[in-house]
GROMACS .gro file of C-alpha atoms in nm:
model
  218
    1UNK     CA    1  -6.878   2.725  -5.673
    2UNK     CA    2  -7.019   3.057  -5.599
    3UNK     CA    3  -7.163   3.300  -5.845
    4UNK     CA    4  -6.899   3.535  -5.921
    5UNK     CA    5  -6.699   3.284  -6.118
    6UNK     CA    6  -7.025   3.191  -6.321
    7UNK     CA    7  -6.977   3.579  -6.383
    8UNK     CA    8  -6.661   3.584  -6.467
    9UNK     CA    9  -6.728   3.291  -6.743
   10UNK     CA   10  -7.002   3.498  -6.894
   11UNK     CA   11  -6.756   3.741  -6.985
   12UNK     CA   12  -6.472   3.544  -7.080
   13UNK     CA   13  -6.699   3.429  -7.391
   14UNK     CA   14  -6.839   3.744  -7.489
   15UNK     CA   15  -6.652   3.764  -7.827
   16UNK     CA   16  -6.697   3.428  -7.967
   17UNK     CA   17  -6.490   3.481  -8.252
   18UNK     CA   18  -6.168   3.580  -8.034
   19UNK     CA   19  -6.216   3.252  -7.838
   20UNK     CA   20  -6.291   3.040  -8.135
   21UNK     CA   21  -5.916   3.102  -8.231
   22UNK     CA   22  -5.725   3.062  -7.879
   23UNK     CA   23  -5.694   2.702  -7.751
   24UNK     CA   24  -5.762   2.775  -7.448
   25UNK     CA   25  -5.807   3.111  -7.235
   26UNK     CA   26  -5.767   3.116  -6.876
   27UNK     CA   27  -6.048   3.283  -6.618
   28UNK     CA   28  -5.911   3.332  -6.299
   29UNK     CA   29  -6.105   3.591  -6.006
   30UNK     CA   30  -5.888   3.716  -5.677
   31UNK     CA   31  -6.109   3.446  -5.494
   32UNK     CA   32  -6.167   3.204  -5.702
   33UNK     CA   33  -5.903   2.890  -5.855
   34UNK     CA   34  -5.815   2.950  -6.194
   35UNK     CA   35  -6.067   2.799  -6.492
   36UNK     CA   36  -5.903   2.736  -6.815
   37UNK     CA   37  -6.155   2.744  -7.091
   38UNK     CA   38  -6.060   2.485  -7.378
   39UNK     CA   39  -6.363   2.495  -7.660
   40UNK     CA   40  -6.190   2.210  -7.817
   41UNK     CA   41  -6.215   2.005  -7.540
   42UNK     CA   42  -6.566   2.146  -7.473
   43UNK     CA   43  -6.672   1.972  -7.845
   44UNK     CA   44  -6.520   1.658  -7.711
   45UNK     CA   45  -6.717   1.657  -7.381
   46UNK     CA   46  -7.026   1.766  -7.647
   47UNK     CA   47  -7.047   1.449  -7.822
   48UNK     CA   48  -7.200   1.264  -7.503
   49UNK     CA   49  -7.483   1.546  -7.460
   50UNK     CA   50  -7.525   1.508  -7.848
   51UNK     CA   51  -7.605   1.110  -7.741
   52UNK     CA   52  -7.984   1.336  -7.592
   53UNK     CA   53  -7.995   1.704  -7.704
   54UNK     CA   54  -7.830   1.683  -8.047
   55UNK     CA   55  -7.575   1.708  -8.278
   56UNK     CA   56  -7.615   2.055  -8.214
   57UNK     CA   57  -7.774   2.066  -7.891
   58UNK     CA   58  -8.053   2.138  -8.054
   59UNK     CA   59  -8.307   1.959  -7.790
   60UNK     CA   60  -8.554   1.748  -7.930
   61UNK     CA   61  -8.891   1.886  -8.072
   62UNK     CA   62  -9.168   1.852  -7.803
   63UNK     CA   63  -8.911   1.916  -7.554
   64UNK     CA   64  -8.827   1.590  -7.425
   65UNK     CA   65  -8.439   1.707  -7.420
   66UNK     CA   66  -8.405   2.083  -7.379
   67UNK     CA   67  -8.233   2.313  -7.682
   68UNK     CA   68  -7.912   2.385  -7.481
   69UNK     CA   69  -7.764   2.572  -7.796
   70UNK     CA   70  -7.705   2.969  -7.743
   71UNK     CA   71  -7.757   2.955  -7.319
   72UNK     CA   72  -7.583   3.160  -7.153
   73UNK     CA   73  -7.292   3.001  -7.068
   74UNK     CA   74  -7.324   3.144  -6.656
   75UNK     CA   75  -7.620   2.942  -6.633
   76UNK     CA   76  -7.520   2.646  -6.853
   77UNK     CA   77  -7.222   2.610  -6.576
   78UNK     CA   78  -7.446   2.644  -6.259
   79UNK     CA   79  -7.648   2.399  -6.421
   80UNK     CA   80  -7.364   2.130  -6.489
   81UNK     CA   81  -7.254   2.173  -6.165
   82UNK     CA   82  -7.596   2.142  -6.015
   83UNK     CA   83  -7.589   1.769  -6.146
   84UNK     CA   84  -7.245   1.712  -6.110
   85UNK     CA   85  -7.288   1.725  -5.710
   86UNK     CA   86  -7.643   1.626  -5.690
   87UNK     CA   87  -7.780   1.940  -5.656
   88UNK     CA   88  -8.003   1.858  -5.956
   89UNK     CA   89  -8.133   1.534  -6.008
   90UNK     CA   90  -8.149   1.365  -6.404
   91UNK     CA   91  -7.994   0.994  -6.423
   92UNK     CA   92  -7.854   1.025  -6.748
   93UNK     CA   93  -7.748   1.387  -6.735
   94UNK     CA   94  -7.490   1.216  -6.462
   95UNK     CA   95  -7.439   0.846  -6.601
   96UNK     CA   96  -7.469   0.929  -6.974
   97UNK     CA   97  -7.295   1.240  -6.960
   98UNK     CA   98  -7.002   1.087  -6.740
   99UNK     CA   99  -7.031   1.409  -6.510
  100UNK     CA  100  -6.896   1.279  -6.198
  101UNK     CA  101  -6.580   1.276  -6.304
  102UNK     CA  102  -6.565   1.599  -6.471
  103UNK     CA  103  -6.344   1.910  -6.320
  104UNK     CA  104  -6.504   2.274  -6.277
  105UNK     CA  105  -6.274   2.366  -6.619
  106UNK     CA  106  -6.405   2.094  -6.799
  107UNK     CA  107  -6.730   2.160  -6.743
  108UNK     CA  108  -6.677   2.556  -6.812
  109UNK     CA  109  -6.501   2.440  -7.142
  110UNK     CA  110  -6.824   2.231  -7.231
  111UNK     CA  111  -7.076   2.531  -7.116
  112UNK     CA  112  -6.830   2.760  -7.324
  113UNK     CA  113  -6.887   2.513  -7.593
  114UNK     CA  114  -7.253   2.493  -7.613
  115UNK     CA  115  -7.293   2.866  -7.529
  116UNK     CA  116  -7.132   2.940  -7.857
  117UNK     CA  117  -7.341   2.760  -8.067
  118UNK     CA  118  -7.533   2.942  -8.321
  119UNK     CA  119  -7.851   2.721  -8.439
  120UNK     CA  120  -7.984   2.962  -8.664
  121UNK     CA  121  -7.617   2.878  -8.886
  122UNK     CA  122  -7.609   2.543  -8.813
  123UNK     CA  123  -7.944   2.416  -8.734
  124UNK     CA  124  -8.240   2.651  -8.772
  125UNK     CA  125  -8.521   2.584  -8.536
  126UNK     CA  126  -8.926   2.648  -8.595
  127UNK     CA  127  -9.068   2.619  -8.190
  128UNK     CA  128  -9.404   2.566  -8.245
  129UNK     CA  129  -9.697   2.824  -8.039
  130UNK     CA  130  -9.888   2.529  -7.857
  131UNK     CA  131 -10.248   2.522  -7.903
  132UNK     CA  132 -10.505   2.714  -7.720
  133UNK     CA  133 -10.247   2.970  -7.626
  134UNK     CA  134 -10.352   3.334  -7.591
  135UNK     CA  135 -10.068   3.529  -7.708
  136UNK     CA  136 -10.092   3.829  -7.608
  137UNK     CA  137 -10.232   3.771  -7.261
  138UNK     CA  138  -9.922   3.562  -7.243
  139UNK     CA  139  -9.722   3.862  -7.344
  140UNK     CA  140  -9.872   4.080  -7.073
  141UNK     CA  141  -9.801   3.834  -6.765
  142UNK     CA  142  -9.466   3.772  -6.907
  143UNK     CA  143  -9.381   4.127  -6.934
  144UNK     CA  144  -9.546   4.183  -6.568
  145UNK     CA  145  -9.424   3.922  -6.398
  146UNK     CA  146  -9.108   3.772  -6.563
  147UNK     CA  147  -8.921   4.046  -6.770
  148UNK     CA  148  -8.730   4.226  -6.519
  149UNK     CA  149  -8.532   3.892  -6.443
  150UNK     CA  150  -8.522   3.721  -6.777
  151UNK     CA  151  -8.538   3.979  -6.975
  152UNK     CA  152  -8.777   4.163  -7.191
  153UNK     CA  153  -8.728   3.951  -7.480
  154UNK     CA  154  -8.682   3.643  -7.268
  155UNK     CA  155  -8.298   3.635  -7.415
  156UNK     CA  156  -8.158   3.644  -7.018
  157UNK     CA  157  -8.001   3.862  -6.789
  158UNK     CA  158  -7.638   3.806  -6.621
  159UNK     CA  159  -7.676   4.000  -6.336
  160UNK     CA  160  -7.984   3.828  -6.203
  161UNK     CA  161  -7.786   3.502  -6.370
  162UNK     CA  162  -8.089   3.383  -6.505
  163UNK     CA  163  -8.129   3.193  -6.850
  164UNK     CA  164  -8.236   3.267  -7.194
  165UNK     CA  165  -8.589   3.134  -7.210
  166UNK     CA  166  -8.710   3.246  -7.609
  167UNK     CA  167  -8.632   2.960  -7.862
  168UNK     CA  168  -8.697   2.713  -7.578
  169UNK     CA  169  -8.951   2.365  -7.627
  170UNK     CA  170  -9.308   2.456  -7.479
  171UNK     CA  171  -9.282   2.086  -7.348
  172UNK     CA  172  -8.981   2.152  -7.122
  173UNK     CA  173  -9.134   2.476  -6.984
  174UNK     CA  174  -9.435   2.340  -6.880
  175UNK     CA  175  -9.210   2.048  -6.722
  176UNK     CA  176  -9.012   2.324  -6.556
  177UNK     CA  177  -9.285   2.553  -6.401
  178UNK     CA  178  -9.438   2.211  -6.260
  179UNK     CA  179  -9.126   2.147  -6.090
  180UNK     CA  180  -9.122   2.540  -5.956
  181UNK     CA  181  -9.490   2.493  -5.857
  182UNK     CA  182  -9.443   2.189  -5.670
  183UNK     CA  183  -9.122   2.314  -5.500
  184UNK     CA  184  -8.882   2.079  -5.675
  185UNK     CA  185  -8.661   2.420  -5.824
  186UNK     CA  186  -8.662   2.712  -5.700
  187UNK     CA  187  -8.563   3.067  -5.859
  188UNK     CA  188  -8.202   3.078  -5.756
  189UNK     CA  189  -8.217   3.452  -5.690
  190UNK     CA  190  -8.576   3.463  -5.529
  191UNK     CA  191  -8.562   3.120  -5.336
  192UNK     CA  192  -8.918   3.244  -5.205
  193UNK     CA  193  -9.066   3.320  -5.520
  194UNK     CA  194  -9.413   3.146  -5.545
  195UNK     CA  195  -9.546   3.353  -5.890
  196UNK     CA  196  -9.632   3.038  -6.042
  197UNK     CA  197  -9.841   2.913  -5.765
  198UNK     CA  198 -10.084   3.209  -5.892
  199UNK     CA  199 -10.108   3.142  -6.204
  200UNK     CA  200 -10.422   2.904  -6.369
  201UNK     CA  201 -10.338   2.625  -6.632
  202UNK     CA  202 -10.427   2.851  -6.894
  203UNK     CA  203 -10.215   3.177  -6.825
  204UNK     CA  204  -9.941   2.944  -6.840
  205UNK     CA  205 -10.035   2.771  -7.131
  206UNK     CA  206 -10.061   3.152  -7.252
  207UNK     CA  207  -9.684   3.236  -7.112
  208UNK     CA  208  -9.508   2.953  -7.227
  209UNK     CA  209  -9.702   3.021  -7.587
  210UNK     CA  210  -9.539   3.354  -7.597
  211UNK     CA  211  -9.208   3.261  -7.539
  212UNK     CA  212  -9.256   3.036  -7.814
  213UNK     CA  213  -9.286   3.324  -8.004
  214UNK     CA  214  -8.969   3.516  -7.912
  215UNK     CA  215  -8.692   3.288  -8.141
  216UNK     CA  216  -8.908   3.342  -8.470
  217UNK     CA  217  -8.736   3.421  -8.753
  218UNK     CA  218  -8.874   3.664  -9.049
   0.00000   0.00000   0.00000
């Protein structure tokens, strides 16, 4: 699957509501096969990720199961694809979620799915700041080193398709950069990135503490 249908997703979902009220709405590029994008069919697929990340896909406090809820749904795709053919590795991403079996529209109907869930209606989340963070050195690295491709509120960026980070578990970051620092993932636009190799324990103990930040509600 190459990226320009994971664009063409992102902005087939754009106006939630419209969607909501279509069965099903087909995305189709000059190159690419047709994707038709069923959110009811997308809750049905849901109820086996709810079996680890929620009702809601809400994650799991501590980060032991990521909050999947509100991700952009270009990078929930890649993702589901990713561990559909073993480009990612998770056992029960594959056996629990049944994902070998699954089509490239039934996993865009699922990512629509999730994309358009809204936590803070259904299931508002506290993150908590871990301890021994440094804020606001954590807000300087992030905005020096991390901004331009997620964002500058950590909320994403299509064009770089790179995912929402704010209102994520500190205990699946810090899982994640490990995985980046030890070469298990790499940035998918910067395969040669090697920021994280830089950084001490505690500026990313001071990173991931701002991003907890980000998702705070007033």
């Amino acid at each position: 699957m190459r990226s320009s249908m994971v664009r063409t997703l992102a902005l087939s979902v754009a106006a939630v509501g419209f969607l909501a009220a279509l069965p099903s709405l087909a995305v189709a590029t000059a190159n690419e096969p047709e994707l038709e994008i069923d959110l009811e069919l997308g809750q049905r697929l849901h109820r086996q990720c709810a079996l680890c990340h929620g009702q809601f896909s809400q994650g799991i406090l501590g980060g032991k199961y990521p909050r999947l809820a509100g991700q952009h749904d270009y990078y929930l795709l890649k993702s589901l694809v990713d561990y559909r053919d073993g480009n990612r590795e998770h056992a029960a991403m594959v056996v629990v979620g049944g994902m070998r079996g699954l089509s490239d529209s039934d996993l865009a109907s699922l990512a629509a799915y999730i994309a358009a869930i809204d936590l803070d209606e259904v299931h508002p989340l506290i993150v908590p700041t871990p301890e021994g963070a440094d804020v606001d050195n954590g807000s300087s690295l992030y905005r020096s080193d991390c901004r331009t491709c997620h964002g500058r509120e950590a909320e994403g960026n299509p064009r770089r398709e790179s995912p929402r980070l704010s209102g994520q578990y500190d205990g699946y970051l810090f899982r994640q950069i490990e995985k980046f620092k030890a070469g298990q993932r790499v940035h998918a636009n910067d395969p040669e990135d090697e920021t994280f190799a830089a950084y001490s324990d505690q500026q990313i103990l001071d990173i991931v503490g701002f991003l907890t930040t980000l998702d705070d509600k007033d």
